[in-house]
Each structure stands twice: as structure tokens, then as C-alpha cells.
Amino acid sequence: MVRGKFKSKPTGRRLFSTPEEMAAGTSSRPRTFRKQELEKEELEEEKEVESEEESEEDSEETEKRKGTEGLIEVQNPNLLKPKTVKAKDANFEKTNELSRREREEIEKQKAHERYMKLQEQGKTEQARKDLERLALIRQQRAEAAKKREEEKAGMLSPVYF
């Protein structure tokens, strides 16, 4: 004989009725079993519908609170569920307050735009320096162009020795 955790002979075998037994009517399962199951399912569905209706009414009136929440009024904004706002009830006239970062970003963009306008008009120090450099370069180019013209004119005229 084998010792150990498992028995050598299976003792709890399940017996299934064969198609021949079912046709002969000798099956251990009654034929009305399906009808009884359907009736039970219908009753369960009716109970679920009734319980859903009751639970909706109960949840609107009072919410079941855990622990001491029912005894103590808590003003923690993190505990409140966010309320959904319907489109017809939404208030579009109310302006949303911007966060500090958003305000700073907008101010930075506006300051940059103002600076670029002044830059275009030539009122900033950097613009003045750029214009001075540009004038100096134009002057140098004009002088170089005159020299080239004089050299060309000098080469074209006949030189006699």
C-alpha cells in the first residue's frame, strides 16, 4: 500500500448521464430542471431591479460613511467628489484664474514682444549699436567701391613714359 498525500484510488468520481440514459428517461436529472432555473433567474432579475431602484433613492438621501465620518463634519476638499457640470449649467462668463507659472509665462511673452517692437524702431541700445555698425560697414563698402572705380579708370587711360 502506498503512503503519502494522495490516495491511490479516486473516490469522488463524477457521474454523467449518457445520451442513451437521457433518451430513456433514466437520467438522474429531472426534465423540469430547466424550467425551474428560468423561474429562479426571473425572480433574481426582478429583485436586482427593485434593489437598484431602492439603492438609487437611498444614495441620493444619505451616503453611507465609513468610521467616524458620519459623526464629524470634515472640510477636506480632497474627500469631495468632483461634481460634473452640465453644458447648459456651465458659466462661461466666469474667468478662470491663472496659476503663477502661467501668469509669468504670459508676462514674459508680452515683455519679449515689447522689446522686439522697440528693437525694430531702433530705440534700444542693442539696436543703436547694430545701426552704428551697419553705417560703418556701408561707409567702408562705399570707399572700397570708389577705389575700385578709380583703379579701373586709371588702367583704362593710356599711360605714356
PDB file of C-alpha atoms in Angstrom:
ATOM      1  CA  MET A   1       0.000   0.000   0.000  1.00  0.00           C
ATOM      2  CA  VAL A   2       1.220   3.469  -0.936  1.00  0.00           C
ATOM      3  CA  ARG A   3       1.675   6.031   1.792  1.00  0.00           C
ATOM      4  CA  GLY A   4       1.576   9.731   1.052  1.00  0.00           C
ATOM      5  CA  LYS A   5      -0.587  12.686   0.429  1.00  0.00           C
ATOM      6  CA  PHE A   6      -2.737  11.291  -2.379  1.00  0.00           C
ATOM      7  CA  LYS A   7      -4.919   8.227  -2.328  1.00  0.00           C
ATOM      8  CA  SER A   8      -4.217   5.611  -4.929  1.00  0.00           C
ATOM      9  CA  LYS A   9      -7.914   5.097  -5.755  1.00  0.00           C
ATOM     10  CA  PRO A  10     -10.074   8.018  -6.856  1.00  0.00           C
ATOM     11  CA  THR A  11     -13.100   8.041  -4.570  1.00  0.00           C
ATOM     12  CA  GLY A  12     -15.202  11.030  -5.623  1.00  0.00           C
ATOM     13  CA  ARG A  13     -15.810  10.420  -9.305  1.00  0.00           C
ATOM     14  CA  ARG A  14     -18.468  12.453 -11.033  1.00  0.00           C
ATOM     15  CA  LEU A  15     -21.092  10.504 -12.890  1.00  0.00           C
ATOM     16  CA  PHE A  16     -22.544  11.945 -16.085  1.00  0.00           C
ATOM     17  CA  SER A  17     -25.658  10.698 -17.794  1.00  0.00           C
ATOM     18  CA  THR A  18     -25.136   9.327 -21.271  1.00  0.00           C
ATOM     19  CA  PRO A  19     -27.314  10.310 -24.232  1.00  0.00           C
ATOM     20  CA  GLU A  20     -28.952   6.857 -24.080  1.00  0.00           C
ATOM     21  CA  GLU A  21     -29.941   7.363 -20.437  1.00  0.00           C
ATOM     22  CA  MET A  22     -31.332  10.787 -21.224  1.00  0.00           C
ATOM     23  CA  ALA A  23     -33.408   9.397 -24.121  1.00  0.00           C
ATOM     24  CA  ALA A  24     -34.643   6.518 -21.989  1.00  0.00           C
ATOM     25  CA  GLY A  25     -35.567   8.883 -19.171  1.00  0.00           C
ATOM     26  CA  THR A  26     -33.445   7.130 -16.594  1.00  0.00           C
ATOM     27  CA  SER A  27     -31.221  10.182 -16.076  1.00  0.00           C
ATOM     28  CA  SER A  28     -30.881  11.380 -12.511  1.00  0.00           C
ATOM     29  CA  ARG A  29     -31.505  14.989 -13.650  1.00  0.00           C
ATOM     30  CA  PRO A  30     -35.203  15.869 -13.842  1.00  0.00           C
ATOM     31  CA  ARG A  31     -36.660  17.262 -17.074  1.00  0.00           C
ATOM     32  CA  THR A  32     -38.242  20.221 -15.277  1.00  0.00           C
ATOM     33  CA  PHE A  33     -34.850  21.418 -14.115  1.00  0.00           C
ATOM     34  CA  ARG A  34     -34.540  23.941 -16.974  1.00  0.00           C
ATOM     35  CA  LYS A  35     -37.945  25.454 -16.167  1.00  0.00           C
ATOM     36  CA  GLN A  36     -37.041  25.794 -12.507  1.00  0.00           C
ATOM     37  CA  GLU A  37     -33.751  27.523 -13.411  1.00  0.00           C
ATOM     38  CA  LEU A  38     -35.553  30.027 -15.664  1.00  0.00           C
ATOM     39  CA  GLU A  39     -38.042  30.874 -12.909  1.00  0.00           C
ATOM     40  CA  LYS A  40     -35.199  31.429 -10.426  1.00  0.00           C
ATOM     41  CA  GLU A  41     -33.358  33.697 -12.879  1.00  0.00           C
ATOM     42  CA  GLU A  42     -36.501  35.789 -13.472  1.00  0.00           C
ATOM     43  CA  LEU A  43     -37.022  36.222  -9.724  1.00  0.00           C
ATOM     44  CA  GLU A  44     -33.396  37.230  -9.246  1.00  0.00           C
ATOM     45  CA  GLU A  45     -33.623  39.801 -12.061  1.00  0.00           C
ATOM     46  CA  GLU A  46     -36.766  41.330 -10.514  1.00  0.00           C
ATOM     47  CA  LYS A  47     -35.057  41.544  -7.146  1.00  0.00           C
ATOM     48  CA  GLU A  48     -31.992  43.205  -8.706  1.00  0.00           C
ATOM     49  CA  VAL A  49     -34.136  45.822 -10.452  1.00  0.00           C
ATOM     50  CA  GLU A  50     -36.001  46.588  -7.209  1.00  0.00           C
ATOM     51  CA  SER A  51     -32.783  46.775  -5.210  1.00  0.00           C
ATOM     52  CA  GLU A  52     -31.226  49.122  -7.799  1.00  0.00           C
ATOM     53  CA  GLU A  53     -34.206  51.475  -7.550  1.00  0.00           C
ATOM     54  CA  GLU A  54     -34.036  51.436  -3.765  1.00  0.00           C
ATOM     55  CA  SER A  55     -30.272  51.950  -3.739  1.00  0.00           C
ATOM     56  CA  GLU A  56     -30.600  54.971  -6.052  1.00  0.00           C
ATOM     57  CA  GLU A  57     -33.131  56.560  -3.716  1.00  0.00           C
ATOM     58  CA  ASP A  58     -31.021  55.787  -0.650  1.00  0.00           C
ATOM     59  CA  SER A  59     -27.795  57.117  -2.173  1.00  0.00           C
ATOM     60  CA  GLU A  60     -29.463  60.418  -3.016  1.00  0.00           C
ATOM     61  CA  GLU A  61     -30.785  60.948   0.502  1.00  0.00           C
ATOM     62  CA  THR A  62     -27.842  59.785   2.611  1.00  0.00           C
ATOM     63  CA  GLU A  63     -24.477  58.360   1.743  1.00  0.00           C
ATOM     64  CA  LYS A  64     -23.141  55.598   3.925  1.00  0.00           C
ATOM     65  CA  ARG A  65     -19.995  56.872   5.587  1.00  0.00           C
ATOM     66  CA  LYS A  66     -17.150  54.850   6.972  1.00  0.00           C
ATOM     67  CA  GLY A  67     -15.903  55.098  10.527  1.00  0.00           C
ATOM     68  CA  THR A  68     -16.387  58.440  12.242  1.00  0.00           C
ATOM     69  CA  GLU A  69     -17.176  60.346   9.044  1.00  0.00           C
ATOM     70  CA  GLY A  70     -20.878  60.243   9.869  1.00  0.00           C
ATOM     71  CA  LEU A  71     -20.266  61.848  13.272  1.00  0.00           C
ATOM     72  CA  ILE A  72     -17.720  64.510  12.341  1.00  0.00           C
ATOM     73  CA  GLU A  73     -18.128  67.181   9.662  1.00  0.00           C
ATOM     74  CA  VAL A  74     -14.977  67.111   7.532  1.00  0.00           C
ATOM     75  CA  GLN A  75     -13.989  70.067   5.353  1.00  0.00           C
ATOM     76  CA  ASN A  76     -11.231  68.293   3.449  1.00  0.00           C
ATOM     77  CA  PRO A  77     -11.569  69.303  -0.214  1.00  0.00           C
ATOM     78  CA  ASN A  78      -9.780  66.150  -1.306  1.00  0.00           C
ATOM     79  CA  LEU A  79     -12.588  63.997   0.065  1.00  0.00           C
ATOM     80  CA  LEU A  80     -15.279  65.696  -2.015  1.00  0.00           C
ATOM     81  CA  LYS A  81     -16.160  64.071  -5.273  1.00  0.00           C
ATOM     82  CA  PRO A  82     -15.815  66.463  -8.212  1.00  0.00           C
ATOM     83  CA  LYS A  83     -19.257  67.478  -9.387  1.00  0.00           C
ATOM     84  CA  THR A  84     -19.901  67.162 -13.084  1.00  0.00           C
ATOM     85  CA  VAL A  85     -21.264  70.328 -14.651  1.00  0.00           C
ATOM     86  CA  LYS A  86     -23.728  70.030 -17.480  1.00  0.00           C
ATOM     87  CA  ALA A  87     -23.156  72.144 -20.560  1.00  0.00           C
ATOM     88  CA  LYS A  88     -26.398  74.058 -20.089  1.00  0.00           C
ATOM     89  CA  ASP A  89     -25.452  74.925 -16.487  1.00  0.00           C
ATOM     90  CA  ALA A  90     -21.874  75.929 -17.262  1.00  0.00           C
ATOM     91  CA  ASN A  91     -20.948  79.556 -16.573  1.00  0.00           C
ATOM     92  CA  PHE A  92     -18.741  80.825 -19.389  1.00  0.00           C
ATOM     93  CA  GLU A  93     -18.633  84.434 -18.136  1.00  0.00           C
ATOM     94  CA  LYS A  94     -16.542  83.385 -15.150  1.00  0.00           C
ATOM     95  CA  THR A  95     -12.866  83.884 -15.916  1.00  0.00           C
ATOM     96  CA  ASN A  96     -10.531  81.195 -14.742  1.00  0.00           C
ATOM     97  CA  GLU A  97      -7.688  82.365 -12.565  1.00  0.00           C
ATOM     98  CA  LEU A  98      -4.293  81.536 -13.992  1.00  0.00           C
ATOM     99  CA  SER A  99      -1.587  79.852 -12.000  1.00  0.00           C
ATOM    100  CA  ARG A 100       1.592  81.716 -11.110  1.00  0.00           C
ATOM    101  CA  ARG A 101       3.605  79.921 -13.769  1.00  0.00           C
ATOM    102  CA  GLU A 102       1.045  80.666 -16.463  1.00  0.00           C
ATOM    103  CA  ARG A 103       0.910  84.372 -15.483  1.00  0.00           C
ATOM    104  CA  GLU A 104       4.714  84.609 -15.517  1.00  0.00           C
ATOM    105  CA  GLU A 105       4.882  82.917 -18.925  1.00  0.00           C
ATOM    106  CA  ILE A 106       2.351  85.370 -20.390  1.00  0.00           C
ATOM    107  CA  GLU A 107       4.191  88.361 -18.885  1.00  0.00           C
ATOM    108  CA  LYS A 108       7.465  87.052 -20.313  1.00  0.00           C
ATOM    109  CA  GLN A 109       5.956  86.752 -23.798  1.00  0.00           C
ATOM    110  CA  LYS A 110       4.484  90.269 -23.644  1.00  0.00           C
ATOM    111  CA  ALA A 111       7.812  91.738 -22.485  1.00  0.00           C
ATOM    112  CA  HIS A 112       9.614  89.981 -25.349  1.00  0.00           C
ATOM    113  CA  GLU A 113       7.092  91.371 -27.860  1.00  0.00           C
ATOM    114  CA  ARG A 114       7.544  94.925 -26.493  1.00  0.00           C
ATOM    115  CA  TYR A 115      11.336  94.582 -26.713  1.00  0.00           C
ATOM    116  CA  MET A 116      11.164  93.331 -30.305  1.00  0.00           C
ATOM    117  CA  LYS A 117       8.949  96.328 -31.268  1.00  0.00           C
ATOM    118  CA  LEU A 118      11.451  98.763 -29.760  1.00  0.00           C
ATOM    119  CA  GLN A 119      14.259  96.851 -31.468  1.00  0.00           C
ATOM    120  CA  GLU A 120      12.581  97.323 -34.850  1.00  0.00           C
ATOM    121  CA  GLN A 121      12.140 101.037 -34.191  1.00  0.00           C
ATOM    122  CA  GLY A 122      15.799 101.332 -33.181  1.00  0.00           C
ATOM    123  CA  LYS A 123      15.162 102.618 -29.677  1.00  0.00           C
ATOM    124  CA  THR A 124      17.095 100.005 -27.713  1.00  0.00           C
ATOM    125  CA  GLU A 125      20.832 100.137 -27.010  1.00  0.00           C
ATOM    126  CA  GLN A 126      21.472  96.963 -28.952  1.00  0.00           C
ATOM    127  CA  ALA A 127      19.600  98.342 -31.957  1.00  0.00           C
ATOM    128  CA  ARG A 128      21.626 101.588 -31.821  1.00  0.00           C
ATOM    129  CA  LYS A 129      24.907  99.639 -31.749  1.00  0.00           C
ATOM    130  CA  ASP A 130      23.737  97.476 -34.648  1.00  0.00           C
ATOM    131  CA  LEU A 131      22.789 100.557 -36.702  1.00  0.00           C
ATOM    132  CA  GLU A 132      26.187 102.186 -35.989  1.00  0.00           C
ATOM    133  CA  ARG A 133      27.990  99.026 -37.126  1.00  0.00           C
ATOM    134  CA  LEU A 134      25.797  98.863 -40.198  1.00  0.00           C
ATOM    135  CA  ALA A 135      26.568 102.524 -41.078  1.00  0.00           C
ATOM    136  CA  LEU A 136      30.301 101.880 -40.622  1.00  0.00           C
ATOM    137  CA  ILE A 137      30.185  98.813 -42.895  1.00  0.00           C
ATOM    138  CA  ARG A 138      28.246 100.729 -45.569  1.00  0.00           C
ATOM    139  CA  GLN A 139      30.818 103.531 -45.432  1.00  0.00           C
ATOM    140  CA  GLN A 140      33.711 101.056 -45.802  1.00  0.00           C
ATOM    141  CA  ARG A 141      32.000  99.354 -48.742  1.00  0.00           C
ATOM    142  CA  ALA A 142      31.372 102.713 -50.436  1.00  0.00           C
ATOM    143  CA  GLU A 143      35.049 103.670 -50.034  1.00  0.00           C
ATOM    144  CA  ALA A 144      36.149 100.309 -51.409  1.00  0.00           C
ATOM    145  CA  ALA A 145      33.829 100.743 -54.400  1.00  0.00           C
ATOM    146  CA  LYS A 146      35.312 104.209 -55.139  1.00  0.00           C
ATOM    147  CA  LYS A 147      38.846 102.814 -55.009  1.00  0.00           C
ATOM    148  CA  ARG A 148      37.913 100.050 -57.446  1.00  0.00           C
ATOM    149  CA  GLU A 149      36.378 102.567 -59.856  1.00  0.00           C
ATOM    150  CA  GLU A 150      39.470 104.786 -59.687  1.00  0.00           C
ATOM    151  CA  GLU A 151      41.739 101.819 -60.357  1.00  0.00           C
ATOM    152  CA  LYS A 152      39.619 100.777 -63.342  1.00  0.00           C
ATOM    153  CA  ALA A 153      39.642 104.336 -64.654  1.00  0.00           C
ATOM    154  CA  GLY A 154      43.394 104.550 -64.105  1.00  0.00           C
ATOM    155  CA  MET A 155      44.006 101.324 -66.018  1.00  0.00           C
ATOM    156  CA  LEU A 156      41.910 102.343 -68.955  1.00  0.00           C
ATOM    157  CA  SER A 157      43.676 105.647 -69.549  1.00  0.00           C
ATOM    158  CA  PRO A 158      46.849 105.292 -71.535  1.00  0.00           C
ATOM    159  CA  VAL A 159      49.957 105.880 -69.572  1.00  0.00           C
ATOM    160  CA  TYR A 160      52.927 107.335 -71.541  1.00  0.00           C
ATOM    161  CA  PHE A 161      56.516 107.123 -70.305  1.00  0.00           C
TER     162      PHE A 161
END
